[in-house]
PDB file of C-alpha atoms in Angstrom:
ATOM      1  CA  UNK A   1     -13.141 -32.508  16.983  1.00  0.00           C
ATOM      2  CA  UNK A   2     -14.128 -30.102  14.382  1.00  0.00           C
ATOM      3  CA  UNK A   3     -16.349 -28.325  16.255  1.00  0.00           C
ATOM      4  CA  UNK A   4     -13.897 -27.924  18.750  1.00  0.00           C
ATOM      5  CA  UNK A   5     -11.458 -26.600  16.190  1.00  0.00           C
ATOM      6  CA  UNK A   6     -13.798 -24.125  14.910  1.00  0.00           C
ATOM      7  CA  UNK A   7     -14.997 -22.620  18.681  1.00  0.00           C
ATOM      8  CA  UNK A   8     -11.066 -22.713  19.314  1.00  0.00           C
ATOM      9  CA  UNK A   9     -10.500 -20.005  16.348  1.00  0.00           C
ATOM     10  CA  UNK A  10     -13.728 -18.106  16.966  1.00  0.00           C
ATOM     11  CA  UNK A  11     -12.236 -17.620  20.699  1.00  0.00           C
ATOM     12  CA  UNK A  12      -8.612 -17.030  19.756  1.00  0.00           C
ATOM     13  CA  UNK A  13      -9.432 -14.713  16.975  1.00  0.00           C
ATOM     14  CA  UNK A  14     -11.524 -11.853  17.020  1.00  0.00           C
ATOM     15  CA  UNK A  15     -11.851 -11.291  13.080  1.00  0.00           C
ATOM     16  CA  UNK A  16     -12.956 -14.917  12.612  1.00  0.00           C
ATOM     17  CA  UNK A  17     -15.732 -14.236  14.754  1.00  0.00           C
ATOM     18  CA  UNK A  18     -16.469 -11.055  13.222  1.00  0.00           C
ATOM     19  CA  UNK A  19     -20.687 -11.423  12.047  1.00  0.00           C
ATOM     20  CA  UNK A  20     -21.452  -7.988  10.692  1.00  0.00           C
ATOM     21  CA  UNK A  21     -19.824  -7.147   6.761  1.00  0.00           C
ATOM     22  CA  UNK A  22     -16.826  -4.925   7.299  1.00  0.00           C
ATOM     23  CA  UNK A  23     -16.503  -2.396   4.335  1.00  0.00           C
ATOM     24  CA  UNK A  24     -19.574  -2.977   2.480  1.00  0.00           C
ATOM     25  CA  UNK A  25     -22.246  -5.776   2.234  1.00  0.00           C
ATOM     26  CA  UNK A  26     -22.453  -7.742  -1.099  1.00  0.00           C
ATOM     27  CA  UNK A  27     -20.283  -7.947  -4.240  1.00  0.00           C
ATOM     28  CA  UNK A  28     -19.442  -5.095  -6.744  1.00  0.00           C
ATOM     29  CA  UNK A  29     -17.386  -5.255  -9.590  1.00  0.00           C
ATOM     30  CA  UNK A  30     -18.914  -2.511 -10.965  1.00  0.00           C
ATOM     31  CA  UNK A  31     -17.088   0.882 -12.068  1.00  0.00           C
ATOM     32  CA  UNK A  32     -19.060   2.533  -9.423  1.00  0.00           C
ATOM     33  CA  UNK A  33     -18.159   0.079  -6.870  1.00  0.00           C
ATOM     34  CA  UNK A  34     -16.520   2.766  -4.919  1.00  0.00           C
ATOM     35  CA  UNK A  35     -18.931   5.689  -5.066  1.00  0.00           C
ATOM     36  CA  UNK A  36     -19.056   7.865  -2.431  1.00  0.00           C
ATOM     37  CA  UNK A  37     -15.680   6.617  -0.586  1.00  0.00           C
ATOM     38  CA  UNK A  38     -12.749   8.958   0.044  1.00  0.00           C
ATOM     39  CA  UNK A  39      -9.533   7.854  -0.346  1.00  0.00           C
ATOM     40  CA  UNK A  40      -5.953   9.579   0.816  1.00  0.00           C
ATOM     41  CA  UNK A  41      -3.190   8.049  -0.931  1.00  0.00           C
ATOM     42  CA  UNK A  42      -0.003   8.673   0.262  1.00  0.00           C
ATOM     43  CA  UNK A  43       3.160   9.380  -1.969  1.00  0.00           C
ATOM     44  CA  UNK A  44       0.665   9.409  -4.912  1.00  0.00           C
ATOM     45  CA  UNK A  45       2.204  11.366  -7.885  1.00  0.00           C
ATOM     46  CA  UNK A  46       4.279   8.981  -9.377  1.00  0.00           C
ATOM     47  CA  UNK A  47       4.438   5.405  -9.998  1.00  0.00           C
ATOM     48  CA  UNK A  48       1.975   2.427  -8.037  1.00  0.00           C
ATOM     49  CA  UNK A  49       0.694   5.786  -5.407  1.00  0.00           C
ATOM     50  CA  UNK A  50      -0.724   7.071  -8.807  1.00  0.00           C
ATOM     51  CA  UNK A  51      -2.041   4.017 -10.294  1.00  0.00           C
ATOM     52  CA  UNK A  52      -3.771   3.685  -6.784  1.00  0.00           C
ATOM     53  CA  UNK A  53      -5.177   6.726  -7.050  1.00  0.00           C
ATOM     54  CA  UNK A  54      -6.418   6.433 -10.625  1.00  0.00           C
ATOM     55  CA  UNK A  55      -8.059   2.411  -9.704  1.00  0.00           C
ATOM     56  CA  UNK A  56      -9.352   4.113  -6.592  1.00  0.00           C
ATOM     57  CA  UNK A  57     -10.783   7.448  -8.385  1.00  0.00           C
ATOM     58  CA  UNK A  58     -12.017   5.163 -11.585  1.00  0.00           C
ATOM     59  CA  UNK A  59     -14.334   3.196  -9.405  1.00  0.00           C
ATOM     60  CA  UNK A  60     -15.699   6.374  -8.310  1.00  0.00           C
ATOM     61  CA  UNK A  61     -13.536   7.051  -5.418  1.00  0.00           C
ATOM     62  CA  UNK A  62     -12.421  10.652  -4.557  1.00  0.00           C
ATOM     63  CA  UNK A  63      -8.933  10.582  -4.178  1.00  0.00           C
ATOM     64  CA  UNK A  64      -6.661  12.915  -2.262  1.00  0.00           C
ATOM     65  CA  UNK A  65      -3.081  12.428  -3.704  1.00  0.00           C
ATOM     66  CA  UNK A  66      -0.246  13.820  -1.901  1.00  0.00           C
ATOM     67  CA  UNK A  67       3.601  14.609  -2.509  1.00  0.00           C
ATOM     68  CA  UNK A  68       6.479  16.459  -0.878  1.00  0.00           C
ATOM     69  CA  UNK A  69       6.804  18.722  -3.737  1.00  0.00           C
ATOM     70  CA  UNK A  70       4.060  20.936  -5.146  1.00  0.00           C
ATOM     71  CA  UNK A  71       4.856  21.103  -8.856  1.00  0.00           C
ATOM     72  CA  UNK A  72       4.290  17.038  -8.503  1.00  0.00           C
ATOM     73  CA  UNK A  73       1.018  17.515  -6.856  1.00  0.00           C
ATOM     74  CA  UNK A  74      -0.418  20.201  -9.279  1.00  0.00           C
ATOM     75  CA  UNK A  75       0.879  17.567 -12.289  1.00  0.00           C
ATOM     76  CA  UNK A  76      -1.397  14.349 -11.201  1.00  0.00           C
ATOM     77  CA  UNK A  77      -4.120  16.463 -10.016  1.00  0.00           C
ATOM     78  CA  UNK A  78      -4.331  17.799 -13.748  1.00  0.00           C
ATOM     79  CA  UNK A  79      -3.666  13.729 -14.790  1.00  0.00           C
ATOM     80  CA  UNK A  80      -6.351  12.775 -12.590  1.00  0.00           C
ATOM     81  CA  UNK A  81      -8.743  15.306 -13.084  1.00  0.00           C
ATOM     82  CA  UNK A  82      -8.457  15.007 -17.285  1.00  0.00           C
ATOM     83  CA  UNK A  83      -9.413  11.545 -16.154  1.00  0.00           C
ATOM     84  CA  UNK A  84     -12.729  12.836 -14.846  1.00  0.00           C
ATOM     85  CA  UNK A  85     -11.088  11.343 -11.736  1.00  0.00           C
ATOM     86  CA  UNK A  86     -12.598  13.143  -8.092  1.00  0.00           C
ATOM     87  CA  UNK A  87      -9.035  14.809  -6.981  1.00  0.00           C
ATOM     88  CA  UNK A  88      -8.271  16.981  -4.029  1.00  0.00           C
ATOM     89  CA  UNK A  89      -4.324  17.109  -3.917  1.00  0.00           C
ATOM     90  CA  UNK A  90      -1.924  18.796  -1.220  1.00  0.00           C
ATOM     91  CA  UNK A  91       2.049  18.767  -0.308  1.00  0.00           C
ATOM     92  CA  UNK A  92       2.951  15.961   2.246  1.00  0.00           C
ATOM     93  CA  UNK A  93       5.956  14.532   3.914  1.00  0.00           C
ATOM     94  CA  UNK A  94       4.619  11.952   6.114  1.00  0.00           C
ATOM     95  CA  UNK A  95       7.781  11.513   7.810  1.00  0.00           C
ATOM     96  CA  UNK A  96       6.213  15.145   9.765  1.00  0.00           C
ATOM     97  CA  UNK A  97       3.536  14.892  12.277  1.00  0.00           C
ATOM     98  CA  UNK A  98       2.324  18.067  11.026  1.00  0.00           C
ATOM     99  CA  UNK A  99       2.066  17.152   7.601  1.00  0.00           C
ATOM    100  CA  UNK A 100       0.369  14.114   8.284  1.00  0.00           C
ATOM    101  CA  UNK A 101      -2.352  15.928  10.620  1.00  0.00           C
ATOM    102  CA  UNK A 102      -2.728  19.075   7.941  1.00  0.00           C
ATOM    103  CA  UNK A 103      -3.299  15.702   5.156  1.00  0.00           C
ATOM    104  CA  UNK A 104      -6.311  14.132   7.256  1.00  0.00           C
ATOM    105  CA  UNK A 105      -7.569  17.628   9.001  1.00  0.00           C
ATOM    106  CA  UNK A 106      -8.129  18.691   5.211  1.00  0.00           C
ATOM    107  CA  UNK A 107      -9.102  15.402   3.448  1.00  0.00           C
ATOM    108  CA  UNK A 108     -11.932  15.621   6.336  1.00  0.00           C
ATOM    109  CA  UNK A 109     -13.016  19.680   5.816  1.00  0.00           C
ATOM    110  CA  UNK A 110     -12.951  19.315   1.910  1.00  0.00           C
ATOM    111  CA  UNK A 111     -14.433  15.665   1.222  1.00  0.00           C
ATOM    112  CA  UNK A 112     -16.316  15.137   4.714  1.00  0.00           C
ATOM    113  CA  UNK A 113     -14.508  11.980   5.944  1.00  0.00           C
ATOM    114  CA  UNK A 114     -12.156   9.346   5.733  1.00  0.00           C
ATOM    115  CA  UNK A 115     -12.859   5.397   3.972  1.00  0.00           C
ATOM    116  CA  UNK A 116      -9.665   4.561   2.849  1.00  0.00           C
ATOM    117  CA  UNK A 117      -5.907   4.764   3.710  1.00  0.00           C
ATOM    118  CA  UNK A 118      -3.774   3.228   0.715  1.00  0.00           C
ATOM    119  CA  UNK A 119      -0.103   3.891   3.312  1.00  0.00           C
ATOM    120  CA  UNK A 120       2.356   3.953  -0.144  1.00  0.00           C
ATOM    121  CA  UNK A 121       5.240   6.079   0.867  1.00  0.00           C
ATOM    122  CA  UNK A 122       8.844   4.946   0.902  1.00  0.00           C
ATOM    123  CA  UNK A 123      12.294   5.942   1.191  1.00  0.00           C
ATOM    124  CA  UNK A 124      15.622   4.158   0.665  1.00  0.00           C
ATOM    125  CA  UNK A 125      18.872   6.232   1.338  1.00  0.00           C
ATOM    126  CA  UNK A 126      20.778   3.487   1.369  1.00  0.00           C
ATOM    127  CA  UNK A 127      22.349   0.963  -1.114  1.00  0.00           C
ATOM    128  CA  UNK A 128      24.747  -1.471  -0.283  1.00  0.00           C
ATOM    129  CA  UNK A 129      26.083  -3.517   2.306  1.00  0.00           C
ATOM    130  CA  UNK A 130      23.740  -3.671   5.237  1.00  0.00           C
ATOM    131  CA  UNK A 131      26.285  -4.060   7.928  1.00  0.00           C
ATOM    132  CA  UNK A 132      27.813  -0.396   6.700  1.00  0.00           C
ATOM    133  CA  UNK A 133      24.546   1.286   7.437  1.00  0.00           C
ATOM    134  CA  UNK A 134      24.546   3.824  10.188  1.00  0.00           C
ATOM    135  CA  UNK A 135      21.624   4.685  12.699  1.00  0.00           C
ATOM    136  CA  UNK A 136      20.921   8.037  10.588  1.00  0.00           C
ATOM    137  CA  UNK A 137      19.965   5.493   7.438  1.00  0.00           C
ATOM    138  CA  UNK A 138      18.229   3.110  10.293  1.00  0.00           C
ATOM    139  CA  UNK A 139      16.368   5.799  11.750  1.00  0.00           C
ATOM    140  CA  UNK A 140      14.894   7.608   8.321  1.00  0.00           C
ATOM    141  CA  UNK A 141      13.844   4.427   6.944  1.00  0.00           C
ATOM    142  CA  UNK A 142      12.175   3.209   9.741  1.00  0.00           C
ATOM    143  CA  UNK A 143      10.672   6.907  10.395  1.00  0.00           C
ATOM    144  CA  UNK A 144       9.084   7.172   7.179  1.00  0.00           C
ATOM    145  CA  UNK A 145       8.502   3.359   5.362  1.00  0.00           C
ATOM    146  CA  UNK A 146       6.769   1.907   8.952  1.00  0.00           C
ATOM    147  CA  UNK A 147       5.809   4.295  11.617  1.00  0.00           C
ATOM    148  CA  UNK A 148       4.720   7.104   9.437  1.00  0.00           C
ATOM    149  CA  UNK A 149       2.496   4.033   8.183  1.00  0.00           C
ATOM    150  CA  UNK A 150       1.328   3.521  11.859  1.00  0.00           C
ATOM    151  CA  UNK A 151       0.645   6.938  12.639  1.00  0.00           C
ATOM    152  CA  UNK A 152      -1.211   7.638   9.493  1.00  0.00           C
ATOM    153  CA  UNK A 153      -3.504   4.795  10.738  1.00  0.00           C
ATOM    154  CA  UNK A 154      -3.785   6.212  14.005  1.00  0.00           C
ATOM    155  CA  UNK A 155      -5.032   9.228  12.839  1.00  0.00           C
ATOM    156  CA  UNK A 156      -7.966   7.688  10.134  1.00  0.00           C
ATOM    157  CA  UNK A 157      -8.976   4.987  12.068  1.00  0.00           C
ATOM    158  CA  UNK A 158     -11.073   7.693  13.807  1.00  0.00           C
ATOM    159  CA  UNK A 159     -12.890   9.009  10.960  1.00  0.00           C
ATOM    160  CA  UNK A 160     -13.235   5.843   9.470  1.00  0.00           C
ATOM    161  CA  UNK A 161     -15.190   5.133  12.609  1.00  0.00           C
ATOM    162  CA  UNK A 162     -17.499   7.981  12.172  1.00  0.00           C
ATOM    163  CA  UNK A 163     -18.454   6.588   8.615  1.00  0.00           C
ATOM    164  CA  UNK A 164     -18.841   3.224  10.057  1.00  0.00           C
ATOM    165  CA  UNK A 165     -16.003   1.274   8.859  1.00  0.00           C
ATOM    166  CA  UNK A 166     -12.911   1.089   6.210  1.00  0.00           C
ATOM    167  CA  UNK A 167     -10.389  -0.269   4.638  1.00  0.00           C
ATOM    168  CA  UNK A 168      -6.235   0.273   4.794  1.00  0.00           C
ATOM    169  CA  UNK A 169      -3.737  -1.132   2.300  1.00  0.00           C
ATOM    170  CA  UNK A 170      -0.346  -0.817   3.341  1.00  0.00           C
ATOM    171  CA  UNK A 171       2.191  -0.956   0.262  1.00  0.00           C
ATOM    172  CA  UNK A 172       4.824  -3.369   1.209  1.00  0.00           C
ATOM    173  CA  UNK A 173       7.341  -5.193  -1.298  1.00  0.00           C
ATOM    174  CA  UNK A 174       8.689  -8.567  -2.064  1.00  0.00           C
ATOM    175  CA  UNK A 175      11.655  -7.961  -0.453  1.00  0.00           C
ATOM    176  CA  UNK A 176       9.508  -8.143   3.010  1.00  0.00           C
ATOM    177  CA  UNK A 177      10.117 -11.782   1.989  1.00  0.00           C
ATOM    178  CA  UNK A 178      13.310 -12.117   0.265  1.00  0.00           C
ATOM    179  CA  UNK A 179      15.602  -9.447   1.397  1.00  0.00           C
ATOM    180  CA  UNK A 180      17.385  -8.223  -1.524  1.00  0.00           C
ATOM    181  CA  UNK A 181      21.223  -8.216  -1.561  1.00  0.00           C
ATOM    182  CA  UNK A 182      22.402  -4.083  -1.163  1.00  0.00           C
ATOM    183  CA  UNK A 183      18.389  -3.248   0.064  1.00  0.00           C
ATOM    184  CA  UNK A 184      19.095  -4.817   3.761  1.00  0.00           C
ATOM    185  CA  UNK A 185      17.227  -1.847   5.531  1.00  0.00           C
ATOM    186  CA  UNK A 186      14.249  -1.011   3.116  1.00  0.00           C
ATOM    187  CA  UNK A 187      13.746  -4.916   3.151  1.00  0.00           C
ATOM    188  CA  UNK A 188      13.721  -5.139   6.887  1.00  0.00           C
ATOM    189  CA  UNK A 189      11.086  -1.944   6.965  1.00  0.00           C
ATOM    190  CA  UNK A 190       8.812  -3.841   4.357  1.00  0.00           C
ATOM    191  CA  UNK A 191       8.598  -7.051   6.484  1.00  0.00           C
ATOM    192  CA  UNK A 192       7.890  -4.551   9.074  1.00  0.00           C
ATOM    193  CA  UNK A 193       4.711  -4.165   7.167  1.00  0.00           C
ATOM    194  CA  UNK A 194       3.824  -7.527   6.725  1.00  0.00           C
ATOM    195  CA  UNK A 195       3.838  -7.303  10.795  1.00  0.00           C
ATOM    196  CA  UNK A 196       1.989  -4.321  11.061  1.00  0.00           C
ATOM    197  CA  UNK A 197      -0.507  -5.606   9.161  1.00  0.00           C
ATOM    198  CA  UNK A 198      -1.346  -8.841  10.752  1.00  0.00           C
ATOM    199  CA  UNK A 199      -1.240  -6.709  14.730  1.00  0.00           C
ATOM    200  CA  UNK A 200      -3.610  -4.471  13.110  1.00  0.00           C
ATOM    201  CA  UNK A 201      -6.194  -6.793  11.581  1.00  0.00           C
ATOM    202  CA  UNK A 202      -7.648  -7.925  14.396  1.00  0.00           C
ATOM    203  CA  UNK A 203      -7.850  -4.503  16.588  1.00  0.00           C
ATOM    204  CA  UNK A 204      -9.487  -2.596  14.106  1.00  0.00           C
ATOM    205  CA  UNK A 205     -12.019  -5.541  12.940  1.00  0.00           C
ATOM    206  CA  UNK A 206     -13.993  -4.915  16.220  1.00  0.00           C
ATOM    207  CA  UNK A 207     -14.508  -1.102  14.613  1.00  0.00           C
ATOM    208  CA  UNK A 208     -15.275  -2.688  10.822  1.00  0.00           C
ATOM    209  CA  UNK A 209     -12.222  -1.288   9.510  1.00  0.00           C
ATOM    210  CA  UNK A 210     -10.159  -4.135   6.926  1.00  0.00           C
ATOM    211  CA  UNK A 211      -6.215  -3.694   7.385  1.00  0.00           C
ATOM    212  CA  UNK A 212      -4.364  -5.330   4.331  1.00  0.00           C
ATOM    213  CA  UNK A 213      -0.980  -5.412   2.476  1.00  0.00           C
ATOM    214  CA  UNK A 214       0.424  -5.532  -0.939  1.00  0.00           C
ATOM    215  CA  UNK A 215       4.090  -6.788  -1.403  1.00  0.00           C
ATOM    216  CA  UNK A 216       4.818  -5.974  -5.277  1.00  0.00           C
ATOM    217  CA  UNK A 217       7.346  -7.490  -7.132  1.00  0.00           C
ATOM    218  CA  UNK A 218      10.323  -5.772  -9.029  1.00  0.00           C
ATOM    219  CA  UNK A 219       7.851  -2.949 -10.825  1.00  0.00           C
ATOM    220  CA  UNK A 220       8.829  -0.188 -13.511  1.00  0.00           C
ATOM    221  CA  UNK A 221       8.616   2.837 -11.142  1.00  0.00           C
ATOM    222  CA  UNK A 222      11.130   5.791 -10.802  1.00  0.00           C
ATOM    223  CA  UNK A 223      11.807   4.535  -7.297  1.00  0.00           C
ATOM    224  CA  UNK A 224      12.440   0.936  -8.294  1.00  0.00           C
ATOM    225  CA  UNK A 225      14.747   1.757 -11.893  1.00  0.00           C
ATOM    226  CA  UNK A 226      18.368   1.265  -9.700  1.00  0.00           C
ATOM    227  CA  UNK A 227      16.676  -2.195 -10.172  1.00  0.00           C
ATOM    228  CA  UNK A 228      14.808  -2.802 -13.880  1.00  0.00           C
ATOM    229  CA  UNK A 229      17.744  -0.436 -14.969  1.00  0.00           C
ATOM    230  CA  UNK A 230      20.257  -3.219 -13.957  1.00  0.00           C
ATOM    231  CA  UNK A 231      20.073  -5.647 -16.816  1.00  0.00           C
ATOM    232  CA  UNK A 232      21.789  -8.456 -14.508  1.00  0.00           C
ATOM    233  CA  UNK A 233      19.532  -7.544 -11.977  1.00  0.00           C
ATOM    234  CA  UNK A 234      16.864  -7.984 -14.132  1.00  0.00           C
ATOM    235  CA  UNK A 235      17.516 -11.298 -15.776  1.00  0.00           C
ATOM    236  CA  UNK A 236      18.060 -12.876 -12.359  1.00  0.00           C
ATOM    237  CA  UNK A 237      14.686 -12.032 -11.615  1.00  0.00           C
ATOM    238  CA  UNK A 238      13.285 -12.565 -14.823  1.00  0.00           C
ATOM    239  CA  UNK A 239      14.650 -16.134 -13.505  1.00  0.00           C
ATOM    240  CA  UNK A 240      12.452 -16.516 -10.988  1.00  0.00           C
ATOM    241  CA  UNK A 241       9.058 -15.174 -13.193  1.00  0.00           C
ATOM    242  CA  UNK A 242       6.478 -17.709 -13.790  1.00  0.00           C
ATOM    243  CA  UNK A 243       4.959 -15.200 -16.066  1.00  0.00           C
ATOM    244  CA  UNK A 244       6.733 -14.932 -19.357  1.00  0.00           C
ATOM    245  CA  UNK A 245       6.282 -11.489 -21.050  1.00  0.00           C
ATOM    246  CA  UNK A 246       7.408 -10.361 -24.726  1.00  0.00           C
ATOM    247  CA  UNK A 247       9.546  -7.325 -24.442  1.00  0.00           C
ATOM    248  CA  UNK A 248       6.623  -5.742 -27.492  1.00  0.00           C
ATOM    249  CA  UNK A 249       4.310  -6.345 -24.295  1.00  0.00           C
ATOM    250  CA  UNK A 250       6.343  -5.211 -20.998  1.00  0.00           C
ATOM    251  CA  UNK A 251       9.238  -3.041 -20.199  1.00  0.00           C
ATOM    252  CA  UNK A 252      11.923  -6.240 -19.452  1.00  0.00           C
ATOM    253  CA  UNK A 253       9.636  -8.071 -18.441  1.00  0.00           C
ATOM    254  CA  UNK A 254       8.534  -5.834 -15.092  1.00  0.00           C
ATOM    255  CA  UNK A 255       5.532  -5.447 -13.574  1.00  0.00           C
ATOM    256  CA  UNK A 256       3.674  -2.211 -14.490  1.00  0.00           C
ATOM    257  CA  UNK A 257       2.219   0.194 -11.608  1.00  0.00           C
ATOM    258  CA  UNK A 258      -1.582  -0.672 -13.034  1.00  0.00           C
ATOM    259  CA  UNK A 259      -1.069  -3.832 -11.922  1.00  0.00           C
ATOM    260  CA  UNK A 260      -0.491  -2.871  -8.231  1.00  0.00           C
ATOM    261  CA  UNK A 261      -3.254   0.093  -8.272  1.00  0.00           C
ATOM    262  CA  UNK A 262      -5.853  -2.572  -9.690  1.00  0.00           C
ATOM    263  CA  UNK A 263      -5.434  -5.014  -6.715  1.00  0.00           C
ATOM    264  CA  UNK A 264      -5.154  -2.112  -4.326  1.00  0.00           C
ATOM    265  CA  UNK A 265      -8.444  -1.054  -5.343  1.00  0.00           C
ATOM    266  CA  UNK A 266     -10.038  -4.567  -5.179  1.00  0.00           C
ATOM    267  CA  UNK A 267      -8.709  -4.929  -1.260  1.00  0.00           C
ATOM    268  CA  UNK A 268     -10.167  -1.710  -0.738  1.00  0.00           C
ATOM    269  CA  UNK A 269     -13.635  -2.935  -2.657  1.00  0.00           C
ATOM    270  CA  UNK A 270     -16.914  -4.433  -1.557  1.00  0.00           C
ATOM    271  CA  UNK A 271     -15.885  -7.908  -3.641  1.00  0.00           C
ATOM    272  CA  UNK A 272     -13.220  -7.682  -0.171  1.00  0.00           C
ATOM    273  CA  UNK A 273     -15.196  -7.078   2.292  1.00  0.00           C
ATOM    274  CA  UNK A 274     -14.117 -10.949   3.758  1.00  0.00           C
ATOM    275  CA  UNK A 275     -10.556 -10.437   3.656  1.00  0.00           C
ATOM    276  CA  UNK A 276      -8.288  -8.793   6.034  1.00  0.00           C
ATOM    277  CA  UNK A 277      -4.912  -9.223   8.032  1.00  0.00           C
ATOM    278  CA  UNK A 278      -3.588 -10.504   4.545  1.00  0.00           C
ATOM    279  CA  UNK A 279      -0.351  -9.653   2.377  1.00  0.00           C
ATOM    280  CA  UNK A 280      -0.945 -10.276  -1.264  1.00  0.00           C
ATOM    281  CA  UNK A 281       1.667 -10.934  -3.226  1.00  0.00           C
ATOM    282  CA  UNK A 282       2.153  -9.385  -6.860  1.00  0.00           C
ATOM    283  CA  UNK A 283       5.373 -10.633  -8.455  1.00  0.00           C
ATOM    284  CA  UNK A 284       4.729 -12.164 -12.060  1.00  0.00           C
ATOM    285  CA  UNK A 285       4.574 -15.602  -9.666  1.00  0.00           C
ATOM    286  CA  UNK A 286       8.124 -15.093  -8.186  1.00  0.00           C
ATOM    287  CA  UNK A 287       8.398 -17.669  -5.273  1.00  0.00           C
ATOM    288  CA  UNK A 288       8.781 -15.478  -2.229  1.00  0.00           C
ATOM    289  CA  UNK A 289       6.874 -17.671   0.145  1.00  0.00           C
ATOM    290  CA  UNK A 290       5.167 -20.932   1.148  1.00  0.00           C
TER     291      UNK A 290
END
């Protein structure tokens, strides 16, 4: 019966049968474990796209960063690089084709190739009742938070190829679980992700290429203070914590960006080279799921 169970997943899914290592061979926790990857990280100026970048770059990653505004580029390029952090940054609004083909074409001419997509950017026009959103809302979130995410892929997985494998982290959010009450769209577009993510997986195993997600919890980012700024927001999630923090210790309570970059950088590691098609959840233990 066992064996019968086993052949049954080996012949129903391709990245359980998977024999060669996928992103690496054995374990590195090492501060080097990344040396000689190149990373793009989308929407990477600010917030957990910047702690990505710096986990990525301080494990000896070179990290292209990327933002729709050039003043924001120039400013974590001079973060990252004071960091002695490997930084190639350029203006990107991956909501335009072009954009997103000038970000890889260059990422390719200036650092030679392509190991790791960490897809981070987001946008939420909307806050409020879902059933008075109109298609224009529908349509930009959708654009941008899940098939800009697609189409970034798209265009890697090719280069990734070339170097014989990779890794992609998609940057999803708790709320792909628990859709939060005025977020209705951006909540639909992050369990999107967790979608995306599992379609994905077992495609691009057969190239050695790992596909994985990250679905943070409420986190003290510029994009996220409507939320953490909200203190009954906050202490009904601060509710739902298993993680206790002092306010001396954490903002409220909040997660910090680190805390996203630093598992971001392990699913893009060696130590994760067994892992893929899988949504990790970072929420201070909030119960989001079975």
């Amino acid at each position: 019966m066992l064996r019968c169970l086993v052949s049954r997943c080996f012949l129903t899914n391709p990245v359980a049968g998977q024999t060669r290592k996928m992103s690496g061979g054995s374990l590195a926790g090492s501060q080097s474990s990344l040396a000689g990857k190149v990373a793009i990280v989308t929407a990477s100026t600010d917030g957990i796209g910047l702690a990505a970048a710096q986990a990525l770059g301080q494990r000896g990653a070179h990290v292209v960063v990327s933002s729709r505004r050039q003043s924001n580029v120039d400013k974590a390029v001079a973060q990252l690089q004071s960091e002695k952090i490997q930084v190639t940054g350029t203006t990107c609004n991956v909501g335009k084709s072009e954009d997103r083909e000038r970000l890889v074409n260059m990422t390719v001419e200036h650092c030679g190739g392509i190991d790791i997509l960490v897809s981070n950017a987001a946008v939420n026009p909307f806050f409020g009742n879902i059933m008075d959103s109109t298609a224009a809302v529908w349509d930009k979130i959708l654009d941008v938070n899940v098939k800009a995410a697609f189409l970034m892929t798209q265009l890697v997985v090719p280069h990734m190829e070339k170097r014989g494998g990779g890794s992609v982290v998609f940057v999803s959010s708790v709320a792909g679980y628990q859709p939060m009450q005025a977020l209705g769209p951006y909540s639909v577009s992050k369990t999107a992700l967790l979608g995306l993510t599992r379609a994905l997986a077992p495609e691009l195993a057969q190239s050695h290429i790992r596909v994985n997600c990250v679905a943070p919890g409420v986190i003290k980012t510029r994009f996220s203070q409507a939320l953490w700024q909200d203190e009954d927001i906050v202490d009904e999630f601060k509710k739902q914590l298993s993680i206790k923090r002092l306010p001396s210790t954490s903002f409220l309570g909040v997660g910090e960006p680190e805390e996203i970059g630093g598992v971001i950088a392990f699913l893009c590691s060696k130590d994760a080279s067994y892992i893929t098609g899988e949504t990790i959840t970072v929420t201070g233990g909030m119960s989001c799921r079975l």
